Amino acid sequence: MKQGNKGILIGASILFLAVIFVLQRVIFFVNDDWWYMTNLVTEKPLAGLRDIWESQYWHYFNWGGRSVNHAVLQLVLMCGELVADIFNTILCGVIAYIICKLADAKEKAFVLLAGVFLIALNPSFYNNMFWQSGAVNYLYATCWIFCFAFLYLNALNGKMISNRSGIVIWMPILGLMTGWSCENMGPASFLFATCITVYLWKWEKKKPTVWMVEGILASLAGCLFMILAPGNYVRSDLIEQTSLVQMISIRVSSMLVATCDFLLPVFVLAIGLTLVYLFAYQKKLTRTQIAFLAYGIVAHGGMALSPTYPSRAVFGVLAIFTVYMISLLAAMAQEQKARKVITAFGSILYLVAVCQMIALIIIPPFTR
């Protein structure tokens, strides 16, 4: 990269993170944040880890199964707004970096582009990256989910990690956290790991390592803990019951809205890039690209089992397709003409993302 271009990239990256941080500072704790800042049993402000444990025990049996996410949320809320804003900003950069590691995009410009995608193509970036409860449930959770996926992707690409590395000790924790995260991303990640392991075992005759089996079993356990939480059923009883036909209609409608509205720009861009990649550049999809394409489709389709599919819940699907698209762009960027087009396109999206955030800085959505 030329020195001048490197300076522009550094400046653009600093500006992007600065705008993110300013918006984080503008957005106060609101709505569910105030509830989770208290011990859910005593309704007193959180004072320590014991309060979080007591809160999540009650939460699991009375409200919902995302125990890992909400325990992390309460821990961050207890640290205060400034610490939360710093964490959120750092993790915006971390998730972009992880996406590029997954996509095997080595140029630093793609880290910025990945971050831009997560804002410009995100129909609800305020709710899943800046509102604290949403940020932990989606932004934070996707970071550890992608760390889990990265290990299996490395195995798929021949970069097997030895059991002697100590991974057998912490993999069960990471797997459990992955499964016990979000209703679509947990099960989709379990299937992602399982399919890669089975493929390597059956088609490449590579015996699964201990950590691969541990990760699959732990993520499955996490999924079951989340989905079968008694609190899910307690909360559903508070919702007006509908007939089977009405329930199916609502879920079909939610999927259509998510597909044809919330995620439409993402799907259109992904399809367009795929066609250019396959036919204009005469390239074949790699294992990574195929794996993440399937991963994204499963994560999106899994929301058909959820009673609702709010716009904020598309974050995980968007992140997966961002890996896929960054991988395509990184491969095409090897040709000089393509680099110019990608730079121009990325610059436009960069301006869109920055303007979107500045608009919320000027008029914060406190009441959303």
XYZ file of C-alpha atoms in Angstrom:
368
model
C 0.000 0.000 0.000
C 1.350 3.439 -0.936
C 2.249 5.784 1.924
C -0.431 8.310 0.943
C -3.139 5.667 0.794
C -1.973 4.269 4.128
C -2.352 7.690 5.710
C -5.867 8.071 4.289
C -6.824 4.634 5.622
C -5.498 5.425 9.100
C -7.284 8.778 9.140
C -10.556 7.280 7.906
C -10.342 4.494 10.503
C -9.675 6.913 13.367
C -12.567 9.125 12.256
C -14.876 6.121 11.981
C -14.053 4.890 15.498
C -14.267 8.438 16.849
C -17.786 8.879 15.464
C -18.756 5.494 16.900
C -17.429 6.498 20.324
C -19.169 9.895 20.266
C -22.463 8.199 19.379
C -21.879 5.677 22.170
C -21.457 8.599 24.592
C -24.612 10.299 23.320
C -26.726 7.173 23.802
C -27.645 6.792 27.471
C -28.791 3.654 29.267
C -32.486 3.307 28.417
C -35.424 0.895 28.591
C -34.269 -2.633 29.587
C -30.891 -1.266 30.681
C -32.421 0.236 33.807
C -34.069 -3.058 34.742
C -30.896 -5.091 34.257
C -28.933 -2.571 36.330
C -30.807 -3.920 39.352
C -30.909 -7.198 41.194
C -33.984 -8.659 39.478
C -35.118 -10.256 42.743
C -34.617 -7.441 45.241
C -34.966 -4.575 42.703
C -31.961 -2.864 44.306
C -28.944 -1.594 42.281
C -26.382 -4.258 41.425
C -23.611 -4.388 44.006
C -21.560 -7.394 42.930
C -21.327 -10.772 41.219
C -23.664 -12.346 43.771
C -26.443 -9.998 42.644
C -25.846 -10.988 39.013
C -25.970 -14.694 39.889
C -29.206 -14.214 41.862
C -30.695 -12.143 39.033
C -29.866 -14.658 36.317
C -31.163 -17.570 38.367
C -34.494 -15.771 38.702
C -34.385 -14.629 35.052
C -33.840 -18.185 33.778
C -36.913 -19.491 35.541
C -39.169 -16.459 35.105
C -38.318 -14.507 31.962
C -35.873 -15.905 29.407
C -32.991 -18.225 28.618
C -30.203 -15.919 27.429
C -28.389 -16.299 30.739
C -24.851 -15.843 29.386
C -25.722 -12.706 27.411
C -27.635 -11.107 30.245
C -24.994 -11.964 32.837
C -22.422 -10.170 30.651
C -24.901 -7.322 30.188
C -25.372 -6.868 33.923
C -21.620 -6.972 34.483
C -21.069 -4.221 31.881
C -23.976 -2.127 33.201
C -22.547 -2.362 36.695
C -19.298 -0.806 35.386
C -21.114 2.368 34.297
C -21.776 4.205 31.042
C -18.231 5.323 30.241
C -16.797 1.805 30.585
C -19.703 0.402 28.575
C -19.121 2.957 25.811
C -15.408 2.112 25.680
C -16.151 -1.630 25.533
C -18.752 -1.117 22.799
C -16.368 0.935 20.669
C -13.537 -1.562 21.092
C -15.788 -4.467 20.174
C -16.975 -2.657 17.038
C -13.347 -2.793 15.950
C -12.836 -6.339 17.230
C -15.788 -7.778 15.318
C -14.547 -6.138 12.092
C -11.086 -7.643 12.677
C -12.521 -11.115 13.392
C -14.645 -10.905 10.246
C -11.517 -10.288 8.169
C -9.689 -13.163 9.860
C -12.594 -15.451 8.984
C -12.692 -14.115 5.421
C -8.885 -14.419 5.105
C -8.783 -10.782 3.983
C -5.256 -9.733 4.871
C -5.346 -6.082 3.780
C -6.141 -3.687 6.633
C -8.559 -1.723 4.431
C -10.993 -4.614 4.609
C -11.198 -4.298 8.407
C -12.570 -0.791 7.939
C -14.871 -1.984 5.146
C -16.245 -4.750 7.372
C -17.046 -2.169 10.055
C -18.700 0.032 7.452
C -20.865 -2.878 6.266
C -22.093 -3.484 9.828
C -23.371 0.090 10.016
C -24.406 0.963 6.442
C -26.200 -2.344 5.753
C -27.645 -2.681 9.248
C -31.363 -1.772 9.456
C -31.150 -1.305 13.221
C -27.546 -0.487 14.111
C -28.673 1.706 17.013
C -30.514 -1.215 18.607
C -27.859 -3.890 18.165
C -24.595 -1.913 18.447
C -25.287 1.178 20.585
C -28.261 0.502 22.849
C -26.503 -1.361 25.665
C -28.896 -4.289 26.041
C -28.903 -4.829 22.289
C -25.129 -4.382 21.967
C -24.357 -7.176 24.430
C -26.991 -9.530 23.018
C -25.836 -9.091 19.423
C -22.479 -7.307 19.000
C -20.739 -8.888 21.993
C -22.255 -12.346 21.478
C -21.282 -12.423 17.807
C -17.647 -11.805 18.800
C -17.391 -14.965 20.900
C -19.563 -16.916 18.437
C -17.168 -16.031 15.604
C -14.173 -17.049 17.739
C -15.855 -20.456 18.072
C -16.532 -20.622 14.322
C -12.947 -19.566 13.524
C -11.521 -22.667 15.201
C -13.639 -25.002 13.063
C -12.973 -22.977 9.922
C -9.230 -23.352 10.531
C -9.710 -27.104 10.822
C -11.647 -27.113 7.539
C -8.789 -25.266 5.842
C -6.121 -27.624 7.142
C -4.964 -25.524 10.100
C -5.861 -28.028 12.782
C -5.169 -26.981 16.366
C -3.597 -29.682 18.524
C -5.291 -30.885 21.693
C -1.964 -30.204 23.426
C -2.455 -26.440 22.987
C -4.752 -26.337 26.013
C -7.854 -25.799 23.904
C -9.489 -28.867 25.478
C -9.684 -26.922 28.743
C -11.455 -23.767 27.536
C -13.301 -25.061 24.464
C -16.267 -26.360 26.526
C -16.703 -22.849 27.974
C -16.567 -21.184 24.554
C -18.912 -23.799 23.093
C -21.397 -23.377 25.934
C -21.342 -19.578 25.547
C -21.861 -19.937 21.794
C -24.884 -22.190 22.067
C -26.297 -20.206 24.985
C -26.338 -16.899 23.070
C -29.125 -16.099 20.619
C -31.995 -18.268 19.432
C -30.777 -18.431 15.829
C -27.003 -17.979 16.104
C -26.511 -20.636 18.786
C -28.147 -23.521 16.881
C -26.686 -22.319 13.550
C -23.190 -22.325 15.072
C -23.723 -25.807 16.498
C -24.688 -27.018 13.003
C -21.735 -25.159 11.468
C -19.295 -26.951 13.776
C -21.035 -30.304 13.380
C -21.121 -30.187 9.569
C -17.439 -29.256 9.312
C -16.452 -32.016 11.740
C -18.527 -34.643 9.925
C -17.198 -33.496 6.544
C -13.591 -33.807 7.696
C -14.290 -37.194 9.262
C -16.324 -38.810 6.471
C -14.910 -37.217 3.327
C -11.319 -36.407 4.279
C -10.863 -39.276 6.711
C -9.557 -36.960 9.437
C -10.435 -38.163 12.905
C -12.134 -35.411 14.955
C -9.977 -33.980 17.721
C -11.137 -33.929 21.329
C -11.747 -30.164 21.276
C -13.934 -30.411 18.159
C -16.200 -32.940 19.845
C -16.193 -30.895 23.061
C -17.222 -27.760 21.152
C -20.103 -29.533 19.425
C -21.438 -31.085 22.630
C -21.002 -27.888 24.644
C -22.712 -25.725 22.014
C -25.580 -28.223 21.820
C -25.914 -28.114 25.603
C -25.936 -24.313 25.465
C -28.676 -24.342 22.839
C -30.798 -26.655 24.967
C -30.253 -24.586 28.129
C -31.359 -21.467 26.230
C -34.327 -22.876 24.319
C -35.711 -25.016 27.161
C -35.432 -22.311 29.832
C -38.634 -22.317 31.959
C -38.694 -18.531 31.752
C -39.379 -18.698 28.011
C -42.647 -20.467 28.686
C -43.564 -18.184 31.585
C -43.153 -15.164 29.325
C -45.036 -16.774 26.427
C -47.999 -17.384 28.738
C -48.225 -13.610 29.219
C -48.732 -13.142 25.486
C -52.217 -13.491 24.042
C -52.590 -16.990 22.651
C -53.246 -17.407 18.933
C -54.432 -20.268 16.782
C -51.997 -22.444 14.833
C -52.987 -20.750 11.574
C -52.435 -17.285 13.062
C -49.085 -18.345 14.524
C -47.875 -19.679 11.162
C -49.121 -16.538 9.433
C -47.269 -14.276 11.882
C -44.015 -16.198 11.473
C -44.237 -16.293 7.679
C -44.952 -12.560 7.690
C -41.971 -11.894 9.996
C -39.650 -13.878 7.736
C -40.877 -12.038 4.649
C -40.362 -8.646 6.280
C -36.869 -9.623 7.441
C -35.949 -11.020 4.019
C -37.534 -8.411 1.788
C -36.976 -5.378 4.003
C -34.429 -5.627 6.835
C -31.903 -7.794 4.983
C -32.787 -6.969 1.382
C -29.702 -4.737 0.763
C -27.463 -7.449 2.207
C -28.959 -10.221 0.078
C -28.963 -8.103 -3.091
C -25.311 -7.155 -2.575
C -24.314 -10.747 -1.728
C -26.061 -12.102 -4.834
C -24.580 -9.388 -7.034
C -21.036 -9.995 -5.768
C -21.479 -13.745 -6.194
C -22.527 -13.363 -9.836
C -19.593 -11.051 -10.574
C -17.199 -13.389 -8.762
C -18.415 -16.504 -10.598
C -18.996 -15.185 -14.095
C -16.995 -11.978 -14.551
C -13.900 -13.243 -12.727
C -14.407 -16.928 -13.504
C -13.641 -17.946 -9.927
C -15.039 -20.806 -7.861
C -16.357 -20.446 -4.329
C -13.872 -21.573 -1.693
C -14.630 -23.787 1.281
C -14.796 -20.736 3.525
C -17.263 -18.975 1.234
C -19.516 -22.012 0.876
C -19.421 -22.668 4.617
C -20.393 -19.092 5.513
C -23.035 -18.891 2.810
C -24.695 -21.964 4.294
C -24.114 -20.653 7.838
C -25.891 -17.381 7.011
C -28.837 -19.089 5.335
C -29.330 -21.421 8.316
C -29.030 -18.559 10.837
C -31.606 -16.548 8.904
C -33.957 -19.482 8.333
C -33.747 -20.476 11.983
C -35.643 -17.336 12.932
C -38.739 -18.906 11.377
C -39.020 -20.829 14.657
C -39.090 -17.602 16.671
C -42.414 -15.889 17.452
C -40.942 -12.583 16.210
C -38.039 -11.436 14.037
C -37.272 -7.839 15.071
C -34.893 -5.778 12.954
C -32.211 -5.789 15.680
C -32.040 -9.610 15.508
C -30.565 -9.560 11.983
C -27.113 -8.595 13.308
C -25.733 -12.125 13.407
C -26.975 -12.901 9.901
C -25.565 -9.605 8.625
C -22.194 -10.381 10.244
C -22.054 -13.833 8.649
C -22.867 -12.477 5.192
C -20.297 -9.733 5.756
C -17.664 -12.463 6.166
C -18.872 -13.996 2.908
C -18.864 -10.693 1.002
C -15.499 -9.526 2.361
C -14.051 -12.868 1.273
C -15.351 -12.330 -2.274
C -14.106 -8.739 -2.407
C -10.668 -9.673 -1.058
C -10.279 -12.271 -3.811
C -11.440 -9.868 -6.527
C -9.212 -7.069 -5.201
C -6.164 -8.921 -6.481
C -6.900 -7.293 -9.848
C -6.126 -3.567 -10.111
C -9.355 -2.580 -11.912
C -11.435 -4.302 -9.280
C -9.524 -2.521 -6.513
C -10.552 0.858 -7.897
C -14.216 -0.149 -8.075
C -14.116 -1.632 -4.562
C -12.428 1.505 -3.219
C -15.067 3.745 -4.807
C -17.921 1.548 -3.582
C -16.421 1.297 -0.093
C -15.955 5.082 0.051
C -19.620 5.653 -0.729
C -20.722 3.188 1.953
C -18.259 4.771 4.386
C -19.895 8.180 3.893
C -23.342 6.610 4.275
C -22.329 4.929 7.550
C -20.723 8.063 8.990
C -23.697 10.237 8.001
C -26.119 7.752 9.567
C -24.241 7.895 12.857
C -23.868 11.683 12.797
C -27.631 11.962 12.233
C -28.210 9.998 15.463
C -25.641 12.121 17.293
C -27.610 15.213 16.311
C -31.012 13.651 17.075
C -30.475 10.776 19.543
C -33.193 8.091 19.505
C -33.694 8.067 23.262
C -37.303 6.995 23.037
C -36.836 3.998 20.736
